[in-house]
Structure formats: C-alpha cells, structure tokens
Amino acid sequence: MSATSPAGPSASTVAAIREKALLLSAYSMMSTTAAGSGHPTSCMSAAELAAGVFFYAMKFDPKNPNSPDGDRFVLSKGHAAPLLYAALAEAGVFPVSRIMTLRQFSSELEGHPTPRIPGVDAATGSLGQGLSVGVGLALGARLDKSRTRVYVMMGDGEMAEGQVWEAAEFAGHYKIENLTVIADVNALGQSEPTMYQHDMEIYRRKFEAEGFAAEVIDGHDVAAVLTALDRAKATKGRPQAIIARTIKGHGASFAAGKNGWHGKPFSKDQLAEALKEIGVAPNIPADPGKSYARTSLPEPPDFPAPAAPDYEEGKQLATREAYGYALKRLGAVNPHIVAMSGDVKNSTFSEIFGDAYPDRFFQGYIAEQNIVSAGVGLAARGKVPFLDSFACFLSRAYDQVRMAAISRANINLCGSHCGISIGEDGPSQMALEDIAAFRAVYSSTVFYPSDAVSTERLTETMARRSGINYLRTSRPKTPILYKLDEKFPVPGFKVLRQSPHDRVTVIGAGVTLHESLKAAEQLKAAGIAIRVIDLYCVKPLDGKALADQIGATGGRLVTVEDHWPEGGIGEAVITALAQVGVAPSRFRLLAVTRMPHSGKPDELLDAFGISARDIAASARDIAASVRDIA
Amino acid sequence: MSATSPAGPSASTVAAIREKALLLSAYSMMSTTAAGSGHPTSCMSAAELAAGVFFYAMKFDPKNPNSPDGDRFVLSKGHAAPLLYAALAEAGVFPVSRIMTLRQFSSELEGHPTPRIPGVDAATGSLGQGLSVGVGLALGARLDKSRTRVYVMMGDGEMAEGQVWEAAEFAGHYKIENLTVIADVNALGQSEPTMYQHDMEIYRRKFEAEGFAAEVIDGHDVAAVLTALDRAKATKGRPQAIIARTIKGHGASFAAGKNGWHGKPFSKDQLAEALKEIGVAPNIPADPGKSYARTSLPEPPDFPAPAAPDYEEGKQLATREAYGYALKRLGAVNPHIVAMSGDVKNSTFSEIFGDAYPDRFFQGYIAEQNIVSAGVGLAARGKVPFLDSFACFLSRAYDQVRMAAISRANINLCGSHCGISIGEDGPSQMALEDIAAFRAVYSSTVFYPSDAVSTERLTETMARRSGINYLRTSRPKTPILYKLDEKFPVPGFKVLRQSPHDRVTVIGAGVTLHESLKAAEQLKAAGIAIRVIDLYCVKPLDGKALADQIGATGGRLVTVEDHWPEGGIGEAVITALAQVGVAPSRFRLLAVTRMPHSGKPDELLDAFGISARDIAASARDIAASVRDIA
C-alpha cells in the first residue's frame, strides 16, 4: 500500500502501523466474540506482523485484490482468518462492517480462508500448506517476469509439518527471491506449548539450512517488523524468513501467553477488558448484508488444437509414455502449461515435456505434498499445472488434493504405475486405492485411459477442464485401440465389442480392458458373445447410458479393475446404475482383494483374479443360465 | 553380531567388514541381474554401511531376527532391498541361495521389503517413511526399558520428503538416543542428481538443527564407518546421524557416480566386469525353493474386559469425547495401549487417556505422517497404538496408512470432527472423504459410532482387532442410544426403529442416524412407518443381513451420510447388496454434493441435504407409490 523507505521506517510510519496493528487486533477480537467461535489469540500474536505486511510492505490494489500484478499474501495459519479479514477490510477490499458477519452461514467470511473471499488465492486451514502455495505463486510470478512478491504467514505449531520443509528446501534450491516467510512464533499450539516454544535459534538454523536469509525479531516491535520487511525486500538470490517472537493473545493480559486459550473467543466482558487494555474502541456500523464473495474463479485458458499424434492402431505404447508425448504437443500450443514431477519424470514420461520446454518444467524432487500445493499456487496465477508421480505416491498428497478442491484450484495430476500390473517392484509401488481417493474429491474428474490415443485426447481435455483432474496411467505397453479422430467426451465410455447376441457386459479400463478384449475372444470361440466397454472416464459417469448397454445384455454385468474393490470402478458403476433406478440382473465385481506381492505382471493378473481367464470365467458363470440366442 | 571395541575397530576387523561389504555388493548385483530388474547401484553405494551395521554394530539373533530383544534395522530406502537380503542371508537368517529368487512370484524376497521377510518389521518403498518407523521402534523399546538400538538407513533422495524431518524433529525433541540414522548420500536420485548432491554440510546442519549428533564420513571408508557406528552407540541423550558421502554404483566403474543407472540391473557381461573389478566371485548354489516367509505376524495381545461406563440412555455425549473415556478404561486393563495425537488431544479427547497414563501418551505435534508411521513401529514392537487427529487431517497420512497395511501393521486411528456437522470452522476442517479413503485400505475396518456406548465398545474392539482400524467420531453431542450391555459385532448394524408396516429402510450413522430418527418421528406422525438402521460398522458389511432388512421394506432404501457420495455409506451398501444379488426397488443416496462452507451445524445439514427434513422427503418420495398397509 505505501512505499518502503531505504532509510528505514520513520517514527511516524511506525506509529501509524502500530495504530493499524491495534485496530486489526481489536477487529479480530470483536468479530470472533460476535461469531461465538474462532481464534482471537492466534490473531493477536500476529497483528503487528500483518499490519506491517499489509500497510507497509505489500503493494496491491484493494479494488482488484486477486490481480496477479499485486503482491500476494498467503495466511498459512488459516485459523487466524479474522486477522486477514480485518486487514482486507481495513485496506478497503470490503467494508469493516463485513467482518462482524464472520463464520455466519450467509457470509463469505468463513472460519478459515477460502477463495470465495476477495484477496484469497487458496484455501488454508490444513496447516503447513501455505508456504508451498506461496512457492507456486512466486514461481508463477517469476515465469511471468513479474516483480510480484509473495508473503506467507505461518505459525510455529504448523512448522512441525514436514511439508513446510519440503517447501522451504524447494524455495531455497530454486532461489525464489520474491518469497518472504513471516513466522509467527507464539510458542503455543492448540493443546499445549509448541515443540520448540520460544527457542528462536532453532527456527533460524532450520531456515538457514534450507538456504533462506533468516532473521529473528520481536514480532510486537513494529519498527523491527518494518525494518525486517525492508531487508527482506532488498534481499537478492534467496527467499527470506522473518522469524518473529510473539505472544499468543498479546494485548489481553488475562490470556496473553497462557495455555488453554486456543480457539476460544472472548466473552463480551473479556472483550471489553481487552479493548480497554489496548486502548482502542472501534465503532463498527451494522453490516448491510451485501456479500463480497467472489463470483467468478479462474478457469483454464483456452488454446488452439494441438498437433495430432501419428499413432497407428495395433502398435504398442504404454499410456504413461503417451502422456509425455501428449503433454509436449499441448505445451506447443498452450504457453500456460507447466509441469512438475516428483523425481520420476523418466518413469511418468513428463521428461518428454521437460526436454522440450525446460523453462516450464520443474524437478519437484521426492516431495509430493509440496508439488501439489505449489501446483495450487501456480494455478492461482493462471498456469495450467500438470503434476506427476507414481499413482501410489500421490496418496502422499491426499490432504493437499483435498485442500486444492476447497481452493477451487484447476490442477492436473498424472499418476503412473497403477495397480498390480507393474509387476516385480511389489505392493509399495502399486496404486490400488487411487480411483477411490480421487473420486472422493470435490470437483474431480477421473480418467483412466487404455491406449495412447485416448491418453492424448484426455490429457488435452484435462488442460481445458476446471477442477481437480486425475489421469491414471499404466506401466505396461498396450496396443493402440482408437483411430486418431476418435472423440472422448466427458462423461463417456466406448463400446469396443458388441453384437445383437451379447449376453454379458464387461466393463474394464487400462490393463483390465485389454484382458476383457482377450476374454471376449476366448468366449467367442466358445460361442458366447460379450459386450466390452472401455470406461476411460470413471468420474463423472452417465448412469443412463451405462444402463442402456447393460440392459442390452440382459442386465448381466462384470466389472474388472486393477484396484481394490472399495470405491473403484465396480462401486462407481453399480451406484450410478442404482441412482437411475437400474440394477444388474447378475453381477460380478472383479478387483484385487488380497495383498499382492512381486511377480511378473501376467502372473499377478492371474493370481489376483483380474486376468482374461477370470473375466471369461465370470462372464460364463453369469451367462450360463441364459439360453444361447446366437 | 560382533562386539564393538572402545579403542576403535582393529585392522583385522576393518578388513573383515570390508570383505563383507564386497560380498554384499556382489550379491546385490548378482540377484538383480538374475531377476532382470531392481536397483543394484543403490545397493552398492551402501554396501560398507550395511556391512558395518549388520556385522559390527548390530546385535540380533539370526535365528529369531524379529525378536524385540535384538537391535532393529529399517531400510528406509526400500529399493536397496537386495542389499538388505544379502545382509540377512550372510548373517544366516536364510541361505544365500535364496537371494537368487529375488522378485520372483514364488519368493518372499520381494522387490521392496515387506514383513513377509524374516527380519523386516515394516514395509518400505514409499520413500521417507523409515525414520518414523524407526522412531516408533525406538520409542517402544524405551517403553519396554529395553536397550535395543534401532538403525535406519536412508537415501539422500528421500531426504527431500518432509516426513523425514517430522521424524527427525520428533526424535530430537524426545531425545531418542537409541536411534541411529545412516544416510547414504550418493548424490543421484532416480531421474537426475539430488537437490544437494554431495553438499554434505547441508545435511549435517539439518540434522543438527533437529537435535541430532551428526557426523559426515566417507561411506566407503570402512574404518570411518565402524568408528562412526561406535561413536553413535556411545552418544547419550540424543539421536545420531551418520551422514555418509557415497558413490552410487560404487565398485563398477562403468556405472559408478553416473546418472541414468537408477533401477537398472547389469547385463551378464556387465555383472562379470563389475565382479572382476571388485575382486569377488561368489559361487552361489542353486536355491532348493524352500520359502522363508514369515507365516505368523504379530496380533494384538489379549486383555481382560475393561470397566463398564456409566452412561444413561438419552443423556448427551459426543462420540469424540466417549472415545477418550473408552481409551482410558482400556488403558487400565491393557498395558500395551499407547496413544499419540497431532496436537489436538483436547479436541479428540485422547487427553483423557494421556492424563491417566502420561507415560504411554505422546504429543505428536502437527505432523500426521510421522504419527502414523511411528505407530507402525510401535505396533511392530507389540504395542497397541491409538493415533488421532481431526479426520480430515488423517488424509495427510494416507500414504503412510497404505504402507501400514502393506506392513500388516495393527494400528488404530481415530478421526474426529467428521463432516459438515462441525459447523463454523468451514470445509478445511470437515472430513468428507475419510470413509472412502479408509475403506480402500487393505485389512481395514471402518467404524462410525453414533453414541457413547457404541463408541466405547467399538474402541475396545479396535484394541483386539488386527489390521488398520478406523474410528470416525463426531463433534456434536448426541444422545446415548444403547444400553450398556449392547454388543456390537463386526460386521454388524442395529435396527433402531422397525414395525411390520415399514415402507422404507433408512441407513445412517453418526449425525445422520440421529437425523434419521427424527425423520422417523416426523413420518410416523404422517402415518408412514420407516425402518432406521445404525450402520456402526461401514466395513466389513454383511450384504445378506442388510438385504433382509431392505427386503422387509419392499426394497425401498434411503442411505444418508455426512460424507461425499463417492466411496461412502451409500456406495458401500449398494455394492454389498449387488454382490449378494440384491438391488433396492427404489433408492435415494443422500450425501454432501456441493462444497460446504461455514455455518451452524443444523443450518448446514439442512442446506446440504442430509437433515431429517431431507430424509423424510426422500423416504416419502420413494414410499409414495406404495399403498399404505398400516
């Protein structure tokens, strides 16, 4: 808002910021007392820090608070939301009266920040994720050659989260100089004192070990806060950490520095006492009830059609490899696409993109949590992130994916090496829960391609589609099934084998689709016709369209998946049918039901009951009671 | 195996260990070449380190390699499994011939370590989890007043994972002195050089910042390795880190220190060349094919019945609070129970246990990943861990739960504050995917109690039950429904309202069960009888028993859950019915389908369609076509 002075803040500036801090503290107390819940003491420890950032260091347009031209602020300690709202209100983003609607059903000012609130880029409240979001915002700004700075306010409690140090090492390694951490070390967690309490030097050593310029200050000394913010801004070549010793509940002596006050609003009497103590008595007018909720959130930018691949039906290519080629072709026509990999780019094949567009590819190292949350930050800046690891290791970032959905982020995740078909590496490398996990994410789309052409088209669809898009790719090479001009709508599926005599519908995807096609051949030789469906889109599903297919085979259905039975293809299909009032007449759900182990892929498909042999046996079993009408 | 010498290792000892290292390196190369896959170069960097640990520092009985009396070894860099198997074979745990069955379908020597292998306590292969497992093993040993030491071998690539630093800070904070990290810093990840390559001082600073005694050595200098192991053993009051500079592929000059060799076995010619270079040519006899797989894995110890609670039907108590009382009563009769909380013990109420048994309660701080993997280590030592956080934050540890299942660990997780019924805190604190996530875990049991009595009994069942047990508790107070002598079998459910005239079955749990009971009252007043089922056990399900209930109401079914629709109660029930050949005649799945926000719990239940009003409307809707038989 105001300019920084190279000579250090003047006494009048310090006094003005001190006034702002008292006001933010008062607003935080008042809004939480009005709400009857919330975390006033967690706001009060950081009031001077927030005032310094918002009213001294940061440059942003309160009329357009999410503009990428402005500096960004991420409140990683999301429970201090009232402090953020107070700062936004005081900055003019919305009227101060609005803060008194905190936590109400009708208010956009939620208990923890979400992007419904103007000025907020990403949801916080699951601790330890904000620095990664800030890393993504800052990296995006660097890509845009923008001078935007990113401020991330963290609490000391959340610095126990490993993700904080994933983000810190990444920021240090990539020398992200437009990133400043403000650590509010108030020494008290929710349930008791934090691990290191006020041992400030431990935090300094930790940040310095990660390559940060770190300094320890008294977080209630406004001059020190402003000087540290100036110094951070002047630092080149590395991120900065301002590690502030603070007192939780600062300003209200009955609560200050005392355990047991976490997440507790003050009573009206306590509020009066605290306001008297800090010497501020704001008169907040009644709120007229106008919502300031953001009504439009970023959508992925449009882009021209990419070049076509030259795949030939019947040739072999693993879907994981096809993903890399697809991403490269998309990169040529969509400059917003960026990719990050968890040190597996040569297995997920994102290296094909990275080799073509090294400026837009980031080695994320083995730190999946940071990769996903950094993707949220990149997306908030209008990038189209594609993030990858083995599908099983994306489970490492499940909370981050959950928060990405609350952030209304548009991010794309590719998980390779799904299921037992990876073979010899064994169960630690086999994703068998990823469909269940990603289906149960708000705004998610779950794709599971079975050949290179569908992989190519679905990867393009991801780049155009909002929300959390997940692509499940497979390790083994599989034959190309589709012509280059085939379309893959969402929702949708493909019927690959059909005849008027089909007695059973078999639904598979990935390796189990290819096993289903083999089973169809085997059964055909035995005079049994089956319908085979490629369920390339597992979420959303068109229950009616599926019901039509299954109805055409007398309601007899086999689903088969390289996944646990829970939450996978079988459950998704059965539930989609039930929701349109249809049930199979006979049903077999084939999935992995015992803990797998190492072995050759084909041995494992057989041993764990999802091979062509098992599909044929199940189809035969449920078709047996039917007269052969062929 | 052999004693350490206070005067430092003798020249003959050094020479003997050097010979062992060459042998382990040779075995690792030979077994991976025979398998045609695997990670020989990741073994070769750590051969001297492994030889030093196994044949100099560690004390364990090769005849009883999982005995808690012996020192423990955790291979966190699980892809170096062939090195571990070589060491176990050379130590006499199984014949050396066995290593040549590596990665075969019929062999217990899997691509990455699992507890099927004698001497292995926990599965590794998802990187960055081993130190937490080691923390749990070491903490368990401390509880047992055992002098057991725990050695954890890590790679440098995996030290990018935040969980490593969660575990390190925990070990430092709790001064776990019987824990030694061996960091194999070979500077090469899977896809390219690691973040810090051979900048050894960064690792030293990081471990020292966490309170470790850390030293940097040349990992191929056997005398240095042994001296460092001696020094670690002599260190009191803090954990130790031996940070070893190593060369990936050490010994085979065509591969040593070169990028692009990760996860690639040598050809037969390359193997011959490498063996010639290191000057070892082991003659390994043909393996007779006898399996050495562990056939029995630890089960939770039995214990006498705990004291009964004094709950009265109709009184109000939140299930989250009932959990705390239950755990305390169990703690009195089962000394193996330990608990750890992610700084939310005053919200999950594990503090009730902690206050009663402070020696068996651990503040895990805000580091859910470490808490879960440490629980795996504790369980491997025969403890019965109860681990808690808000249910939404357990998603932070989903990969760790997945690996716990592969570890065949017996751990208990309590996730509180499920669903939108938490109210004002908003969506970041609402678990809406936890049922889906936990159902899709091998060996899991998913409990969702609706009152204090069932919570009490289900918590006891968890302590007796193997596998991954999950308890979903709720924030709001709810009335006690059951008499104290009620039994809650697994699988099972309770029919709370029934009559011969029931027209619809409604299945709920937690807050939605109480809403269902309210709906039943409303409908009764309108002359419509419904059956209400408490699905306290969501996994496993008895499809036949459910089908009988639903059949008795004409097949009309409403399921209602404070969860996303995917993978939750509705899908579980519909699928269980389909698998016994039954489908509802009419069906409504009520769940949260839009992103929730802050508000009062009752407002939210109404706004998001899972309140008594919505249940009654759905039941009325599907009952409407039926003639009133009452």
Short mmCIF file of N, CA and C in Angstrom, two decimals, chain B residues 447-534:
data_model
loop_
_atom_site.label_atom_id
_atom_site.label_comp_id
_atom_site.label_asym_id
_atom_site.label_seq_id
_atom_site.Cartn_x
_atom_site.Cartn_y
_atom_site.Cartn_z
N PHE B 447 -15.25 -48.06 11.48
CA PHE B 447 -16.33 -47.90 12.46
C PHE B 447 -16.82 -46.45 12.45
N TYR B 448 -18.12 -46.29 12.65
CA TYR B 448 -18.70 -44.95 12.66
C TYR B 448 -19.81 -44.94 13.71
N PRO B 449 -19.41 -44.76 14.98
CA PRO B 449 -20.40 -44.85 16.05
C PRO B 449 -21.29 -43.62 16.11
N SER B 450 -22.48 -43.83 16.65
CA SER B 450 -23.46 -42.75 16.76
C SER B 450 -23.77 -42.38 18.19
N ASP B 451 -23.26 -43.14 19.13
CA ASP B 451 -23.47 -42.78 20.53
C ASP B 451 -22.29 -43.24 21.37
N ALA B 452 -22.34 -42.89 22.65
CA ALA B 452 -21.21 -43.15 23.52
C ALA B 452 -21.02 -44.63 23.81
N VAL B 453 -22.11 -45.36 23.93
CA VAL B 453 -21.99 -46.79 24.26
C VAL B 453 -21.33 -47.54 23.09
N SER B 454 -21.79 -47.28 21.89
CA SER B 454 -21.17 -47.97 20.76
C SER B 454 -19.73 -47.52 20.59
N THR B 455 -19.44 -46.26 20.85
CA THR B 455 -18.06 -45.80 20.76
C THR B 455 -17.18 -46.58 21.74
N GLU B 456 -17.69 -46.73 22.94
CA GLU B 456 -16.94 -47.45 23.98
C GLU B 456 -16.62 -48.88 23.53
N ARG B 457 -17.63 -49.55 23.03
CA ARG B 457 -17.45 -50.96 22.66
C ARG B 457 -16.60 -51.11 21.40
N LEU B 458 -16.77 -50.20 20.45
CA LEU B 458 -16.01 -50.29 19.20
C LEU B 458 -14.54 -49.95 19.45
N THR B 459 -14.28 -49.04 20.38
CA THR B 459 -12.89 -48.73 20.71
C THR B 459 -12.23 -49.97 21.32
N GLU B 460 -12.96 -50.67 22.14
CA GLU B 460 -12.42 -51.92 22.69
C GLU B 460 -12.16 -52.93 21.57
N THR B 461 -13.12 -53.04 20.65
CA THR B 461 -12.95 -53.97 19.53
C THR B 461 -11.69 -53.63 18.74
N MET B 462 -11.44 -52.36 18.53
CA MET B 462 -10.23 -51.95 17.81
C MET B 462 -8.98 -52.49 18.49
N ALA B 463 -8.94 -52.40 19.81
CA ALA B 463 -7.75 -52.84 20.53
C ALA B 463 -7.53 -54.34 20.40
N ARG B 464 -8.58 -55.06 20.06
CA ARG B 464 -8.48 -56.51 19.95
C ARG B 464 -8.30 -56.98 18.51
N ARG B 465 -8.46 -56.08 17.57
CA ARG B 465 -8.59 -56.48 16.18
C ARG B 465 -7.32 -56.16 15.40
N SER B 466 -6.89 -57.06 14.54
CA SER B 466 -5.70 -56.80 13.74
C SER B 466 -6.05 -55.92 12.54
N GLY B 467 -5.02 -55.45 11.88
CA GLY B 467 -5.20 -54.62 10.69
C GLY B 467 -5.31 -53.15 11.03
N ILE B 468 -5.82 -52.41 10.05
CA ILE B 468 -5.95 -50.96 10.19
C ILE B 468 -7.38 -50.67 10.63
N ASN B 469 -7.55 -50.22 11.85
CA ASN B 469 -8.88 -49.93 12.37
C ASN B 469 -9.09 -48.43 12.42
N TYR B 470 -10.20 -48.01 11.86
CA TYR B 470 -10.50 -46.58 11.81
C TYR B 470 -11.81 -46.29 12.53
N LEU B 471 -11.78 -45.30 13.41
CA LEU B 471 -12.97 -44.86 14.13
C LEU B 471 -13.27 -43.42 13.74
N ARG B 472 -14.46 -43.22 13.19
CA ARG B 472 -14.88 -41.88 12.77
C ARG B 472 -15.76 -41.28 13.86
N THR B 473 -15.26 -40.26 14.54
CA THR B 473 -16.06 -39.65 15.59
C THR B 473 -16.55 -38.27 15.18
N SER B 474 -17.58 -37.83 15.89
CA SER B 474 -18.29 -36.61 15.51
C SER B 474 -18.13 -35.54 16.58
N ARG B 475 -18.24 -34.29 16.15
CA ARG B 475 -18.09 -33.17 17.07
C ARG B 475 -19.32 -32.93 17.93
N PRO B 476 -20.53 -32.95 17.36
CA PRO B 476 -21.69 -32.57 18.17
C PRO B 476 -22.02 -33.60 19.26
N LYS B 477 -22.59 -33.10 20.32
CA LYS B 477 -23.13 -34.01 21.34
C LYS B 477 -24.34 -34.73 20.77
N THR B 478 -24.45 -36.00 21.06
CA THR B 478 -25.61 -36.76 20.57
C THR B 478 -26.12 -37.63 21.71
N PRO B 479 -27.43 -37.93 21.71
CA PRO B 479 -27.99 -38.72 22.81
C PRO B 479 -27.49 -40.16 22.80
N ILE B 480 -27.36 -40.71 23.98
CA ILE B 480 -26.96 -42.11 24.13
C ILE B 480 -28.15 -42.99 23.76
N LEU B 481 -27.88 -43.96 22.88
CA LEU B 481 -28.94 -44.77 22.28
C LEU B 481 -29.04 -46.16 22.86
N TYR B 482 -27.92 -46.66 23.39
CA TYR B 482 -27.86 -48.09 23.71
C TYR B 482 -27.71 -48.33 25.20
N LYS B 483 -28.17 -49.51 25.60
CA LYS B 483 -27.93 -49.98 26.96
C LYS B 483 -26.47 -50.43 27.07
N LEU B 484 -25.97 -50.45 28.29
CA LEU B 484 -24.55 -50.73 28.49
C LEU B 484 -24.15 -52.14 28.06
N ASP B 485 -25.11 -53.07 28.06
CA ASP B 485 -24.72 -54.44 27.71
C ASP B 485 -24.90 -54.75 26.22
N GLU B 486 -25.20 -53.75 25.44
CA GLU B 486 -25.38 -53.97 24.00
C GLU B 486 -24.05 -54.43 23.38
N LYS B 487 -24.18 -55.39 22.46
CA LYS B 487 -22.98 -55.89 21.76
C LYS B 487 -22.94 -55.31 20.35
N PHE B 488 -21.73 -55.11 19.84
CA PHE B 488 -21.56 -54.53 18.51
C PHE B 488 -20.63 -55.42 17.68
N PRO B 489 -21.19 -56.50 17.15
CA PRO B 489 -20.33 -57.42 16.38
C PRO B 489 -19.84 -56.80 15.07
N VAL B 490 -18.82 -57.43 14.51
CA VAL B 490 -18.22 -57.00 13.24
C VAL B 490 -18.31 -58.14 12.25
N PRO B 491 -18.94 -58.03 11.10
CA PRO B 491 -19.74 -56.89 10.67
C PRO B 491 -21.04 -56.83 11.48
N GLY B 492 -21.74 -55.73 11.34
CA GLY B 492 -23.00 -55.62 12.05
C GLY B 492 -23.62 -54.25 11.91
N PHE B 493 -24.89 -54.20 12.29
CA PHE B 493 -25.62 -52.93 12.32
C PHE B 493 -26.75 -53.11 13.32
N LYS B 494 -27.41 -52.04 13.66
CA LYS B 494 -28.52 -52.11 14.61
C LYS B 494 -29.78 -51.56 13.95
N VAL B 495 -30.87 -52.26 14.18
CA VAL B 495 -32.16 -51.77 13.70
C VAL B 495 -32.81 -51.02 14.86
N LEU B 496 -32.91 -49.72 14.73
CA LEU B 496 -33.38 -48.91 15.85
C LEU B 496 -34.87 -48.62 15.82
N ARG B 497 -35.45 -48.62 14.65
CA ARG B 497 -36.90 -48.44 14.53
C ARG B 497 -37.38 -49.48 13.55
N GLN B 498 -38.40 -50.24 13.94
CA GLN B 498 -38.97 -51.18 13.00
C GLN B 498 -40.38 -51.54 13.39
N SER B 499 -41.15 -51.90 12.38
CA SER B 499 -42.51 -52.36 12.60
C SER B 499 -42.86 -53.23 11.39
N PRO B 500 -43.92 -53.99 11.49
CA PRO B 500 -44.30 -54.83 10.33
C PRO B 500 -44.75 -53.98 9.14
N HIS B 501 -44.97 -52.70 9.38
CA HIS B 501 -45.53 -51.85 8.33
C HIS B 501 -44.51 -50.95 7.67
N ASP B 502 -43.23 -51.17 7.99
CA ASP B 502 -42.20 -50.27 7.45
C ASP B 502 -42.21 -50.28 5.93
N ARG B 503 -42.16 -49.08 5.39
CA ARG B 503 -42.20 -48.96 3.94
C ARG B 503 -40.86 -48.61 3.33
N VAL B 504 -39.97 -48.11 4.13
CA VAL B 504 -38.67 -47.69 3.62
C VAL B 504 -37.62 -48.01 4.69
N THR B 505 -36.45 -48.45 4.26
CA THR B 505 -35.32 -48.59 5.17
C THR B 505 -34.42 -47.37 5.01
N VAL B 506 -34.09 -46.75 6.12
CA VAL B 506 -33.14 -45.63 6.10
C VAL B 506 -31.89 -46.06 6.85
N ILE B 507 -30.75 -45.92 6.18
CA ILE B 507 -29.47 -46.29 6.80
C ILE B 507 -28.65 -45.03 7.01
N GLY B 508 -28.26 -44.80 8.24
CA GLY B 508 -27.42 -43.65 8.55
C GLY B 508 -26.37 -44.04 9.59
N ALA B 509 -25.54 -43.09 9.95
CA ALA B 509 -24.56 -43.28 11.03
C ALA B 509 -24.13 -41.89 11.47
N GLY B 510 -23.71 -41.81 12.74
CA GLY B 510 -23.30 -40.50 13.25
C GLY B 510 -24.48 -39.54 13.25
N VAL B 511 -24.22 -38.29 12.90
CA VAL B 511 -25.31 -37.30 12.95
C VAL B 511 -26.47 -37.69 12.05
N THR B 512 -26.20 -38.37 10.95
CA THR B 512 -27.32 -38.69 10.05
C THR B 512 -28.20 -39.79 10.61
N LEU B 513 -27.67 -40.60 11.54
CA LEU B 513 -28.55 -41.55 12.21
C LEU B 513 -29.54 -40.79 13.09
N HIS B 514 -29.04 -39.81 13.80
CA HIS B 514 -29.94 -39.04 14.66
C HIS B 514 -30.96 -38.25 13.82
N GLU B 515 -30.53 -37.77 12.67
CA GLU B 515 -31.48 -37.11 11.76
C GLU B 515 -32.51 -38.13 11.25
N SER B 516 -32.06 -39.35 11.01
CA SER B 516 -32.97 -40.39 10.53
C SER B 516 -34.03 -40.72 11.59
N LEU B 517 -33.58 -40.73 12.85
CA LEU B 517 -34.54 -41.00 13.93
C LEU B 517 -35.57 -39.87 14.01
N LYS B 518 -35.10 -38.64 13.81
CA LYS B 518 -36.05 -37.51 13.79
C LYS B 518 -37.02 -37.65 12.61
N ALA B 519 -36.48 -38.04 11.47
CA ALA B 519 -37.32 -38.21 10.28
C ALA B 519 -38.37 -39.28 10.53
N ALA B 520 -37.96 -40.34 11.24
CA ALA B 520 -38.91 -41.42 11.53
C ALA B 520 -40.08 -40.89 12.36
N GLU B 521 -39.77 -40.01 13.32
CA GLU B 521 -40.85 -39.42 14.12
C GLU B 521 -41.78 -38.58 13.26
N GLN B 522 -41.16 -37.77 12.40
CA GLN B 522 -41.97 -36.90 11.53
C GLN B 522 -42.88 -37.74 10.63
N LEU B 523 -42.31 -38.79 10.08
CA LEU B 523 -43.07 -39.62 9.14
C LEU B 523 -44.16 -40.41 9.87
N LYS B 524 -43.83 -40.82 11.08
CA LYS B 524 -44.81 -41.57 11.89
C LYS B 524 -46.05 -40.71 12.09
N ALA B 525 -45.82 -39.45 12.36
CA ALA B 525 -46.95 -38.52 12.55
C ALA B 525 -47.77 -38.42 11.27
N ALA B 526 -47.12 -38.67 10.13
CA ALA B 526 -47.83 -38.62 8.84
C ALA B 526 -48.32 -40.01 8.43
N GLY B 527 -48.17 -40.98 9.33
CA GLY B 527 -48.68 -42.31 9.04
C GLY B 527 -47.78 -43.18 8.19
N ILE B 528 -46.53 -42.80 8.08
CA ILE B 528 -45.59 -43.60 7.29
C ILE B 528 -44.54 -44.19 8.23
N ALA B 529 -44.49 -45.50 8.25
CA ALA B 529 -43.51 -46.17 9.12
C ALA B 529 -42.23 -46.44 8.32
N ILE B 530 -41.11 -46.12 8.93
CA ILE B 530 -39.84 -46.46 8.28
C ILE B 530 -38.96 -47.24 9.25
N ARG B 531 -38.06 -47.96 8.66
CA ARG B 531 -37.08 -48.73 9.42
C ARG B 531 -35.80 -47.90 9.47
N VAL B 532 -35.19 -47.80 10.62
CA VAL B 532 -33.96 -47.00 10.75
C VAL B 532 -32.82 -47.89 11.22
N ILE B 533 -31.73 -47.86 10.46
CA ILE B 533 -30.57 -48.70 10.75
C ILE B 533 -29.36 -47.85 11.09
N ASP B 534 -28.71 -48.23 12.18
CA ASP B 534 -27.44 -47.63 12.59
C ASP B 534 -26.32 -48.47 11.99
#
